[in-house]
Coordinates of C-alpha atoms and ligand atoms in Angstrom, one line a residue:
Chain A
M169 CA -13.4 -54.9 9.4
L170 CA -16.4 -53.4 7.7
E171 CA -18.4 -55.1 11.0
V172 CA -17.1 -51.5 13.0
L173 CA -19.3 -49.7 10.5
S174 CA -22.4 -51.1 12.6
Y175 CA -21.5 -49.6 15.7
D176 CA -23.2 -45.7 16.4
F177 CA -19.8 -44.3 17.6
M178 CA -17.6 -45.4 14.4
Q179 CA -20.4 -44.2 11.9
N180 CA -20.5 -40.5 13.9
A181 CA -16.6 -40.7 13.8
L182 CA -16.7 -41.5 9.9
I183 CA -19.7 -38.4 9.2
A184 CA -17.7 -35.9 11.8
G185 CA -14.3 -36.8 10.3
I186 CA -15.6 -36.2 7.1
L187 CA -17.2 -33.1 7.5
V188 CA -14.4 -31.5 9.6
S189 CA -12.1 -32.6 6.6
I190 CA -13.9 -30.8 4.2
A191 CA -13.9 -27.7 6.1
S192 CA -10.4 -28.1 7.2
G193 CA -9.5 -28.4 3.1
I194 CA -11.5 -25.1 2.5
I195 CA -9.7 -23.3 5.2
G196 CA -6.6 -24.7 5.6
S197 CA -6.1 -24.0 1.9
L198 CA -6.8 -20.2 2.8
I199 CA -4.5 -20.1 5.8
V200 CA -1.7 -21.6 3.4
V201 CA -2.2 -19.3 0.6
N202 CA -2.6 -16.5 3.2
R203 CA 0.6 -17.4 5.1
M204 CA -1.6 -17.8 8.1
V205 CA -0.1 -21.1 9.9
F206 CA 1.9 -19.5 12.6
L207 CA -1.5 -17.3 13.5
A208 CA -3.6 -20.2 13.2
G209 CA -0.9 -22.3 15.6
G210 CA -1.6 -19.4 17.9
I211 CA -5.2 -19.4 17.6
A212 CA -5.3 -22.9 18.2
H213 CA -3.4 -23.2 21.8
T214 CA -5.2 -19.7 22.7
S215 CA -8.1 -22.1 22.6
Y216 CA -6.7 -24.1 25.6
G217 CA -7.3 -20.9 27.9
G218 CA -10.9 -21.7 26.8
I219 CA -10.7 -25.3 27.4
G220 CA -9.6 -24.9 30.9
M221 CA -11.8 -22.3 31.9
A222 CA -15.0 -24.7 30.7
I223 CA -13.3 -27.7 32.5
Y224 CA -13.0 -25.3 36.2
F225 CA -16.6 -23.4 35.8
G226 CA -18.4 -26.6 34.3
F227 CA -19.7 -25.0 30.9
P228 CA -19.2 -27.0 27.8
I229 CA -15.8 -27.0 26.2
F230 CA -16.5 -26.7 22.7
F231 CA -18.0 -23.3 23.6
G232 CA -14.9 -21.9 25.6
A233 CA -12.8 -23.2 23.1
S234 CA -14.7 -21.5 20.7
L235 CA -14.9 -18.3 22.3
F236 CA -11.0 -18.1 23.5
A237 CA -10.0 -18.9 19.5
V238 CA -12.3 -16.6 17.6
L239 CA -11.6 -13.4 20.4
S240 CA -7.6 -14.4 19.7
A241 CA -8.7 -14.3 16.0
I242 CA -10.1 -11.0 16.2
L243 CA -7.0 -9.9 18.4
M244 CA -4.9 -11.2 15.6
A245 CA -6.2 -9.4 12.8
Y246 CA -6.0 -6.2 14.5
I247 CA -2.4 -6.9 15.1
T248 CA -1.7 -8.0 11.6
L249 CA -3.5 -5.4 10.2
N250 CA -2.2 -2.2 12.3
Q251 CA 0.9 -3.2 13.8
R252 CA 2.6 -5.7 11.0
D253 CA 5.9 -5.3 12.1
K254 CA 5.0 -6.5 15.7
I255 CA 3.1 -9.4 14.5
D256 CA 5.8 -12.1 16.2
T257 CA 5.9 -10.6 19.0
F258 CA 2.4 -10.2 19.8
V259 CA 1.3 -13.8 18.4
G260 CA 3.7 -15.5 20.5
L261 CA 2.5 -13.5 23.5
I262 CA -1.2 -14.3 23.2
W263 CA -0.5 -17.7 22.5
A264 CA 1.5 -17.8 25.6
V265 CA -1.2 -16.0 27.6
G266 CA -3.9 -18.2 26.4
M267 CA -1.9 -21.5 27.0
A268 CA -0.7 -20.4 30.4
I269 CA -4.7 -19.2 31.3
G270 CA -5.4 -22.9 30.4
I271 CA -2.9 -24.2 32.7
I272 CA -3.8 -22.2 35.7
F273 CA -7.4 -23.3 35.4
V274 CA -6.9 -26.9 34.8
D275 CA -4.6 -27.1 37.9
L276 CA -7.4 -25.5 40.0
T277 CA -9.6 -27.7 38.8
P278 CA -9.5 -31.0 41.3
G279 CA -9.0 -34.2 40.1
Y280 CA -7.5 -35.8 36.9
N281 CA -10.0 -34.7 33.6
V282 CA -10.6 -37.2 31.1
D283 CA -12.2 -34.2 29.0
L284 CA -9.0 -32.6 28.9
M285 CA -7.1 -35.3 27.4
S286 CA -9.2 -36.0 24.7
Y287 CA -9.2 -32.1 23.8
L288 CA -5.4 -32.7 23.9
F289 CA -5.4 -35.6 21.8
G290 CA -8.4 -35.9 20.0
S291 CA -11.5 -37.9 20.5
I292 CA -13.2 -38.4 17.3
L293 CA -14.8 -41.5 18.9
A294 CA -16.9 -39.7 21.4
V295 CA -18.4 -37.2 19.2
S296 CA -22.0 -36.8 19.6
S297 CA -24.5 -36.2 17.7
D298 CA -25.2 -32.9 18.6
D299 CA -21.3 -31.8 17.9
I300 CA -22.3 -33.4 14.3
T301 CA -24.7 -30.8 14.3
Y302 CA -22.7 -28.1 14.9
I303 CA -20.0 -29.1 12.7
S304 CA -22.5 -29.3 10.0
S305 CA -23.9 -25.9 10.5
L306 CA -20.0 -24.2 10.7
L307 CA -19.5 -26.5 7.6
G308 CA -22.9 -24.7 5.5
L309 CA -21.9 -21.7 6.6
I310 CA -18.0 -21.7 5.4
I311 CA -19.4 -23.3 2.2
F312 CA -21.9 -20.9 2.2
I313 CA -19.1 -17.6 2.4
M314 CA -16.9 -19.0 0.1
I315 CA -19.7 -19.2 -2.9
F316 CA -20.6 -15.8 -2.1
W317 CA -17.7 -13.7 -1.3
Y318 CA -15.0 -15.9 -3.3
K319 CA -14.2 -13.5 -5.4
Q320 CA -13.3 -10.8 -2.6
I321 CA -11.5 -13.3 -0.3
L322 CA -9.4 -14.4 -3.1
A323 CA -8.8 -10.9 -4.2
V324 CA -8.0 -9.9 -0.6
S325 CA -5.7 -13.6 -0.4
Y326 CA -3.4 -12.8 -3.6
D327 CA -3.1 -9.4 -3.3
S328 CA -4.6 -7.1 -0.5
V329 CA -3.1 -3.7 -1.6
Y330 CA -4.8 -4.4 -5.0
A331 CA -8.1 -5.4 -3.2
S332 CA -8.5 -2.4 -1.2
L333 CA -7.9 -0.1 -4.1
R334 CA -10.6 -2.0 -5.6
G335 CA -13.1 -1.1 -3.0
I336 CA -13.2 -4.1 -1.1
N337 CA -13.2 -4.0 2.6
V338 CA -9.8 -5.9 3.4
K339 CA -10.2 -5.6 6.8
F340 CA -13.2 -7.0 7.2
F341 CA -12.7 -9.9 4.8
Y342 CA -8.9 -10.6 6.8
T343 CA -11.1 -10.7 10.2
L344 CA -13.6 -13.0 8.6
I345 CA -10.8 -15.4 7.1
L346 CA -9.2 -15.1 11.1
V347 CA -12.7 -15.8 12.5
L348 CA -13.5 -18.9 10.2
S349 CA -9.7 -20.2 10.9
A350 CA -10.4 -19.7 14.4
L351 CA -13.8 -21.7 14.1
T352 CA -12.6 -24.6 12.2
V353 CA -9.7 -24.9 14.4
V354 CA -11.9 -25.9 17.2
I355 CA -13.8 -28.2 15.4
A356 CA -10.7 -29.9 14.2
I357 CA -9.2 -30.7 17.5
K358 CA -12.2 -32.5 18.4
V359 CA -10.7 -34.8 15.8
V360 CA -6.8 -34.7 16.4
G361 CA -6.5 -32.7 19.0
L362 CA -5.1 -29.5 19.9
I363 CA -1.4 -30.7 19.4
L364 CA -2.1 -32.1 15.9
V365 CA -4.5 -29.9 14.8
I366 CA -2.3 -27.4 12.2
A367 CA -1.0 -31.0 10.6
L368 CA -4.3 -31.6 9.8
L369 CA -5.0 -28.0 8.2
T370 CA -2.0 -27.8 6.5
I371 CA -0.7 -31.3 5.2
P372 CA -3.9 -31.9 2.5
V373 CA -2.9 -28.6 1.5
Y374 CA 0.6 -28.8 0.7
I375 CA -0.4 -32.2 -1.9
A376 CA -3.4 -30.1 -3.1
E377 CA -1.1 -27.1 -3.8
K378 CA 1.0 -28.7 -6.6
L379 CA -2.0 -29.8 -8.4
S380 CA -4.3 -27.1 -8.6
S381 CA -4.2 -23.6 -10.8
S382 CA -7.1 -22.2 -8.9
L383 CA -7.6 -21.6 -4.9
A384 CA -11.2 -23.2 -5.3
S385 CA -9.9 -26.5 -6.9
M386 CA -7.2 -26.4 -4.0
M387 CA -10.1 -26.2 -1.7
I388 CA -12.4 -28.8 -3.3
I389 CA -8.5 -31.2 -3.7
S390 CA -7.4 -30.3 -0.2
G391 CA -11.1 -31.6 1.4
I392 CA -11.4 -34.4 -0.6
L393 CA -7.6 -35.5 0.2
S394 CA -8.1 -35.0 3.8
S395 CA -11.3 -37.0 3.7
I396 CA -9.5 -39.7 2.6
F397 CA -6.8 -39.4 4.9
T398 CA -9.2 -39.1 8.0
V399 CA -11.1 -42.3 6.8
I400 CA -8.0 -44.6 6.4
G401 CA -6.5 -42.8 9.6
L402 CA -9.7 -43.9 11.2
F403 CA -9.9 -47.8 10.3
V404 CA -5.9 -47.7 11.2
S405 CA -6.6 -46.3 14.4
Y406 CA -9.3 -49.0 15.2
Q407 CA -7.3 -51.8 14.1
F408 CA -4.5 -51.4 15.7
D409 CA -6.1 -49.6 18.4
I410 CA -3.9 -46.6 18.5
T411 CA -5.2 -42.8 18.8
S412 CA -7.2 -42.3 16.0
G413 CA -5.7 -38.5 15.9
A414 CA -1.9 -39.6 15.6
S415 CA -2.8 -42.2 12.9
I416 CA -5.2 -39.5 10.7
I417 CA -2.0 -37.6 10.5
M418 CA 0.8 -40.5 10.2
I419 CA -1.2 -41.5 7.1
S420 CA -1.3 -37.6 6.0
A421 CA 2.1 -37.4 6.5
L422 CA 2.9 -40.4 4.7
S423 CA 1.0 -40.1 1.5
L424 CA 2.8 -36.1 1.4
L425 CA 6.1 -38.1 1.8
I426 CA 4.6 -40.6 -1.3
F427 CA 3.3 -37.6 -3.0
L428 CA 6.8 -35.5 -2.7
S429 CA 9.0 -38.3 -4.1
I430 CA 6.4 -39.5 -7.1
L431 CA 7.1 -35.5 -7.8
K432 CA 10.9 -35.7 -7.7
I433 CA 11.2 -38.9 -9.7
K434 CA 8.9 -37.6 -12.3
K435 CA 10.8 -34.5 -12.5
Q436 CA 14.3 -36.7 -12.7
L437 CA 12.5 -39.0 -15.4
L438 CA 11.7 -36.2 -17.6
Chain B
M267 CA -6.3 25.4 -15.2
K268 CA -9.5 23.5 -15.1
N269 CA -8.1 20.7 -16.8
N270 CA -6.3 19.3 -14.3
I271 CA -6.7 15.6 -13.0
L272 CA -4.4 16.0 -10.1
E273 CA -3.0 18.5 -8.0
I274 CA -0.8 18.2 -5.2
K275 CA -0.1 21.0 -2.7
N276 CA 2.8 21.4 -0.1
L277 CA 2.8 18.0 0.2
S278 CA 5.3 16.2 2.9
F279 CA 5.6 13.0 4.0
A280 CA 7.8 10.9 6.7
Y281 CA 7.2 7.1 7.1
L282 CA 8.7 7.2 10.6
Q283 CA 11.0 10.5 11.6
Q284 CA 12.9 11.1 8.6
E285 CA 11.1 13.1 5.6
V286 CA 10.8 11.5 2.4
L287 CA 9.0 14.1 0.3
Q288 CA 9.5 17.7 1.2
D289 CA 7.1 20.2 -0.1
I290 CA 5.7 18.7 -3.2
N291 CA 3.8 20.6 -5.5
L292 CA 2.5 19.1 -8.6
E293 CA -0.2 19.9 -11.3
V294 CA -1.2 17.4 -13.6
A295 CA -3.5 17.7 -16.9
K296 CA -5.7 15.4 -18.4
D297 CA -3.8 14.8 -21.5
D298 CA -0.5 14.4 -19.8
F299 CA 2.0 11.8 -19.9
L300 CA 3.9 12.5 -16.6
A301 CA 7.2 10.7 -16.3
I302 CA 9.1 10.0 -13.1
I303 CA 12.5 9.7 -12.6
G304 CA 14.8 10.1 -9.7
P305 CA 17.1 7.7 -7.3
N306 CA 16.7 4.7 -5.5
G307 CA 14.9 6.0 -2.2
G308 CA 14.4 9.2 -3.6
G309 CA 10.6 9.0 -2.5
K310 CA 8.7 7.9 -6.1
S311 CA 6.5 5.0 -4.8
T312 CA 6.1 6.9 -2.0
L313 CA 4.5 9.5 -3.7
L314 CA 2.7 7.2 -6.3
K315 CA 1.2 5.5 -2.4
L316 CA -0.1 8.6 -1.6
I317 CA -1.9 9.5 -4.9
L318 CA -3.6 6.2 -4.5
G319 CA -4.4 6.4 -0.9
L320 CA -2.5 3.4 0.0
E321 CA -0.5 5.9 2.3
K322 CA -2.3 8.7 4.5
V323 CA -1.7 12.2 3.7
K324 CA -0.5 14.0 6.9
T325 CA 0.9 17.0 5.6
G326 CA -0.4 18.9 2.5
T327 CA -3.1 18.4 0.0
I328 CA -4.1 15.6 -3.3
K329 CA -6.9 16.2 -5.5
I330 CA -7.5 13.7 -7.4
S331 CA -10.6 12.0 -9.5
K332 CA -11.3 8.6 -8.7
N333 CA -11.0 5.8 -11.0
L334 CA -7.3 4.9 -11.0
G335 CA -5.2 2.1 -12.5
Y336 CA -1.9 1.0 -10.7
V337 CA 1.2 -1.1 -11.7
P338 CA 2.8 -1.6 -8.6
Q339 CA 6.7 -1.7 -8.4
N340 CA 7.1 -5.6 -7.4
T341 CA 4.7 -7.9 -9.2
N342 CA 7.1 -10.8 -7.5
I343 CA 4.4 -11.1 -4.6
N344 CA 2.7 -14.5 -3.6
I345 CA 4.1 -15.9 -7.3
N346 CA 3.3 -19.5 -5.9
F347 CA -0.3 -18.4 -5.3
P348 CA -2.9 -20.9 -7.1
I349 CA -4.2 -18.8 -9.8
K350 CA -4.6 -18.3 -13.0
V351 CA -3.5 -15.3 -15.4
I352 CA -7.0 -14.2 -16.3
D353 CA -8.0 -14.6 -12.8
V354 CA -5.4 -12.1 -11.6
V355 CA -6.9 -9.7 -14.6
L356 CA -10.0 -9.7 -13.6
M357 CA -9.4 -8.7 -10.3
G358 CA -8.8 -5.5 -11.7
H359 CA -12.7 -4.7 -12.1
K360 CA -13.6 -2.4 -9.8
N361 CA -15.6 -4.4 -7.0
E362 CA -18.9 -2.2 -7.7
T363 CA -22.2 -3.2 -9.3
K364 CA -25.5 -1.6 -10.2
V365 CA -27.6 -3.2 -7.8
K366 CA -27.6 -1.2 -4.7
G367 CA -28.1 -2.3 -1.2
I368 CA -27.1 -5.5 1.1
K369 CA -27.5 -7.6 -2.4
K370 CA -24.3 -5.7 -3.7
Y371 CA -22.5 -7.9 -1.8
F372 CA -23.3 -10.7 -2.9
K373 CA -22.8 -10.6 -7.0
I374 CA -21.4 -13.9 -7.6
G375 CA -18.4 -14.4 -9.3
Y376 CA -17.8 -12.4 -13.5
T377 CA -19.9 -11.7 -15.9
K378 CA -19.3 -12.4 -19.5
D379 CA -18.6 -8.9 -20.4
E380 CA -16.1 -8.7 -17.7
K381 CA -14.3 -12.0 -18.8
D382 CA -14.4 -10.4 -22.6
C383 CA -12.8 -7.1 -21.3
A384 CA -10.1 -9.1 -19.3
L385 CA -9.2 -11.2 -22.1
A386 CA -8.7 -7.9 -24.6
S387 CA -6.6 -6.5 -21.9
L388 CA -4.5 -9.5 -21.9
K389 CA -4.4 -9.1 -25.8
E390 CA -3.4 -5.3 -25.9
V391 CA -0.2 -6.3 -23.5
G392 CA 0.4 -9.1 -25.8
M393 CA -0.5 -12.4 -23.5
E394 CA -3.5 -13.9 -24.2
K395 CA -2.0 -17.0 -24.9
F396 CA -1.0 -16.8 -21.1
A397 CA -5.0 -16.6 -20.0
D398 CA -4.9 -20.0 -18.4
S399 CA -1.6 -20.2 -17.2
K400 CA -0.5 -20.4 -13.3
I401 CA 0.7 -16.7 -12.8
G402 CA 3.8 -18.2 -10.9
S403 CA 4.6 -20.1 -14.5
L404 CA 5.6 -16.8 -16.2
S405 CA 8.9 -15.3 -16.0
G406 CA 9.1 -11.5 -14.3
G407 CA 8.8 -9.7 -17.8
Q408 CA 5.4 -11.5 -18.5
R409 CA 4.2 -11.0 -14.8
Q410 CA 4.8 -7.3 -15.3
R411 CA 2.7 -7.4 -18.8
V412 CA -0.2 -8.9 -16.8
M413 CA -0.1 -6.3 -14.0
V414 CA -0.8 -3.8 -16.8
A415 CA -3.2 -5.5 -18.0
R416 CA -5.0 -5.8 -15.0
A417 CA -4.7 -1.9 -14.4
L418 CA -6.3 -1.5 -17.8
S419 CA -9.6 -3.7 -17.1
A420 CA -10.4 -1.2 -14.8
H421 CA -10.5 1.2 -17.7
P422 CA -9.1 4.0 -15.1
K423 CA -8.9 7.9 -15.9
I424 CA -5.2 7.7 -14.9
L425 CA -2.9 5.2 -15.0
L426 CA -0.1 5.2 -12.5
L427 CA 3.0 2.5 -13.3
D428 CA 5.6 2.3 -10.6
E429 CA 8.6 1.0 -12.7
P430 CA 6.2 -0.8 -15.1
T431 CA 8.8 -2.2 -17.8
S432 CA 11.8 -3.2 -15.3
S433 CA 12.2 -6.9 -16.5
I434 CA 10.5 -6.3 -19.5
D435 CA 12.7 -7.0 -22.6
V436 CA 13.4 -4.2 -25.4
E437 CA 10.8 -5.1 -27.7
G438 CA 8.0 -5.7 -24.9
Q439 CA 9.3 -2.4 -23.3
K440 CA 8.8 -0.4 -26.8
Q441 CA 5.2 -2.6 -27.2
I442 CA 4.1 -1.4 -23.6
Y443 CA 5.2 2.6 -24.2
D444 CA 3.6 2.5 -27.5
L445 CA 0.1 1.2 -25.8
L446 CA 0.7 3.5 -23.1
K447 CA 1.0 6.4 -25.8
K448 CA -2.0 5.0 -27.4
L449 CA -3.9 4.7 -24.4
N450 CA -2.9 8.4 -23.4
K451 CA -5.1 9.6 -25.9
E452 CA -7.8 9.2 -23.3
I453 CA -6.6 9.0 -20.3
T454 CA -3.7 10.3 -18.6
I455 CA -0.3 8.6 -17.9
I456 CA 1.6 8.8 -15.0
V457 CA 4.8 6.2 -15.1
V458 CA 8.1 6.0 -12.8
S459 CA 11.0 4.8 -14.7
H460 CA 14.9 4.5 -14.4
D461 CA 14.8 4.3 -18.7
I462 CA 15.4 7.7 -19.8
S463 CA 15.5 6.6 -23.6
V464 CA 12.2 5.3 -23.4
I465 CA 10.8 8.1 -21.3
L466 CA 12.1 10.9 -23.9
G467 CA 10.1 9.2 -26.5
Y468 CA 7.0 9.6 -25.0
A469 CA 6.2 11.8 -21.9
S470 CA 4.9 14.9 -22.0
K471 CA 6.4 16.0 -18.7
V472 CA 9.1 14.9 -16.3
A473 CA 9.6 15.2 -12.5
Y474 CA 12.6 14.4 -11.0
I475 CA 12.0 13.5 -7.6
N476 CA 14.5 13.2 -4.8
K477 CA 12.9 13.8 -1.1
K478 CA 11.8 17.4 -3.7
L479 CA 10.5 17.5 -6.8
V480 CA 11.6 19.4 -9.6
I481 CA 9.3 19.5 -13.0
H482 CA 10.6 20.1 -16.4
N483 CA 8.0 21.0 -19.2
G484 CA 10.8 22.3 -21.5
I485 CA 14.3 22.8 -20.7
E486 CA 15.9 25.4 -18.7
K487 CA 19.5 25.4 -17.4
D488 CA 18.8 25.7 -13.8
I489 CA 16.9 22.8 -12.8
I490 CA 19.5 20.9 -12.2
D491 CA 20.0 20.9 -8.1
R492 CA 23.7 20.2 -7.6
D493 CA 22.9 19.2 -4.0
N494 CA 21.0 16.2 -5.3
G495 CA 24.1 14.0 -5.9
H496 CA 25.6 11.7 -8.4
F497 CA 22.5 10.7 -9.9
C498 CA 21.0 13.8 -10.5
E499 CA 24.2 14.6 -12.6
V500 CA 24.3 11.6 -14.8
E501 CA 20.8 10.9 -15.3
M502 CA 19.8 14.8 -16.2
I503 CA 22.8 15.5 -18.4
Q504 CA 22.1 12.6 -20.4
M505 CA 18.0 13.5 -20.6
L506 CA 19.0 17.0 -21.1
D507 CA 21.6 16.0 -24.2
Q508 CA 19.0 13.8 -25.8
L509 CA 16.3 16.2 -25.6
K510 CA 18.0 19.3 -26.5
Q511 CA 20.9 17.3 -28.7
K512 CA 23.3 19.7 -26.8
D513 CA 25.6 20.4 -24.3
C514 CA 24.9 21.0 -20.8
S515 CA 26.9 23.2 -19.0
C516 CA 27.1 21.2 -15.6
Ligands
ATP663 N1 6.6 1.3 4.7 C1 7.7 1.8 4.4 N2 8.3 2.4 6.0 C2 9.4 3.1 6.1 N3 10.0 3.5 5.4 C3 9.7 3.3 4.3 C4 8.8 2.4 3.7 N4 8.7 2.6 2.4 C5 9.7 3.7 1.9 N5 10.5 3.7 3.2 C6 11.5 4.5 2.5 O1 11.4 5.7 2.0 C7 12.1 6.2 1.2 C8 11.6 6.4 -0.1 O2 11.3 5.0 -0.8 P1 10.5 4.7 -1.9 O3 10.0 3.3 -2.1 O4 9.5 6.0 -2.3 O5 11.6 5.4 -3.2 P2 12.0 5.4 -4.6 O6 11.5 6.4 -5.1 O7 10.3 4.1 -5.2 O8 12.7 4.3 -4.6 P3 13.3 3.1 -6.2 O9 13.7 3.6 -7.1 O10 14.3 2.1 -5.4 O11 12.0 2.2 -5.8 C9 13.2 5.1 1.0 O12 14.6 5.8 2.3 C10 12.7 4.2 1.8 O13 13.7 3.5 2.7
MG664 MG1 9.8 2.5 -6.3

């Protein structure tokens, strides 16, 4: 079984999988505590517009998806901060329009597109070393920002009204959280695909939530759990020849189920 | 008049169409302990939010010194958030340092002084034992105490509290109001409360708000505005009774 590690593509997949898992543990925690799961879902699906355009115009898909994701994140931040009561309508709208743009451009592109499929369902076995460079830079940036602005980000996430009273620029940090979420969503799409990206970002967090008494520990625990699930999921996918994204999410979901059952049994025994 | 720490002139406010506050005039002196009473929806929380700058003033003016402490009415927001009591209190500290320029954005963590100060604030509200508990594991009243501690840790010049003791037990209420009384030697206290009996023992001034504001420094019979309805009658009469220990003609 371990001989698969001698393949370059498997090594790349493992490295990328772990890096993305750490990033999604950190950002997924922020998404959950800020109740941005719906927004993150919107961002993920809007990025499909960028994917479609990239395929049609022939520029890198990573770039197209990131661009659309970041733009939709900024738009959503603006709406959330200024038109709170209309979030549902607008996010739903951005979400749908992004997808529609993607579908139209894919339709206009002749032939069946392998790249497109790999973005819908993940393509971690096709990760290049350029991808790894990009992913590690993003992870570096996220960790840097978390260390230096942890206090501010914590304050804005926990009680944005009080944070603004204390002179923290709530709009800036809220937008920053969403933009980092957008960038993370795009690299996570590489691992599990657009369809399953929200599951990757949130399932480990739901477990970590029960085990942590601070945002920082929640981020660390989520990152570790997510890495473990990804590695196991990758081996399962290799062993049984199934899509890696699906096997990673199944492993995560199964673990969440077992974890919750143990919690429940423990509660009843006490 | 020089001693005024807060001056509100001709303030009116509406969220949408309907006016919530109408032509409010209010002066608060440094050593005041102002209690704000009034019916649900009367505009008490709105007035505090305007003073704090959480809502924008459109008509009228509010003059106030900076450095405000605030205890919000709803302390049940985000109770599942993974955060310890001590970290909530630490958030009360002002987000400013002596460092100037770009560096001030990169001040990592809290200093030992700030931590000591947060612990001291928790001690003042009798919650120091819970410093390392998760905020969600506390009871509603305990959480309110923590929010009071958070406001104190900023060493404010004015402390605004919006029904800070609504779910705190009798013993705890007395403790909090005694603390406010003590703090009142140094700072101005403005507190919204429905609890007249508590207010009367501590407040130096009472403002009644139901869209309009009526202020009571002492007792005058004509302060009772019959149009203000049931709440006014019951609560005012109680208050007047207790203040003067004599019958009220309405
Ligand atoms: N964010 C808001 N948007 C629109 N209307 C609001 C908003 N907040 C309050 N209101 C309205 O303004 C009026 C005054 O509300 P406010 O919260 O100031 O009352 P209050 O005196 O604090 O009442 P309570 O005793 O229940 O706390 C109410 O009619 C309320 O419906
Ligand atoms: Mg109120």
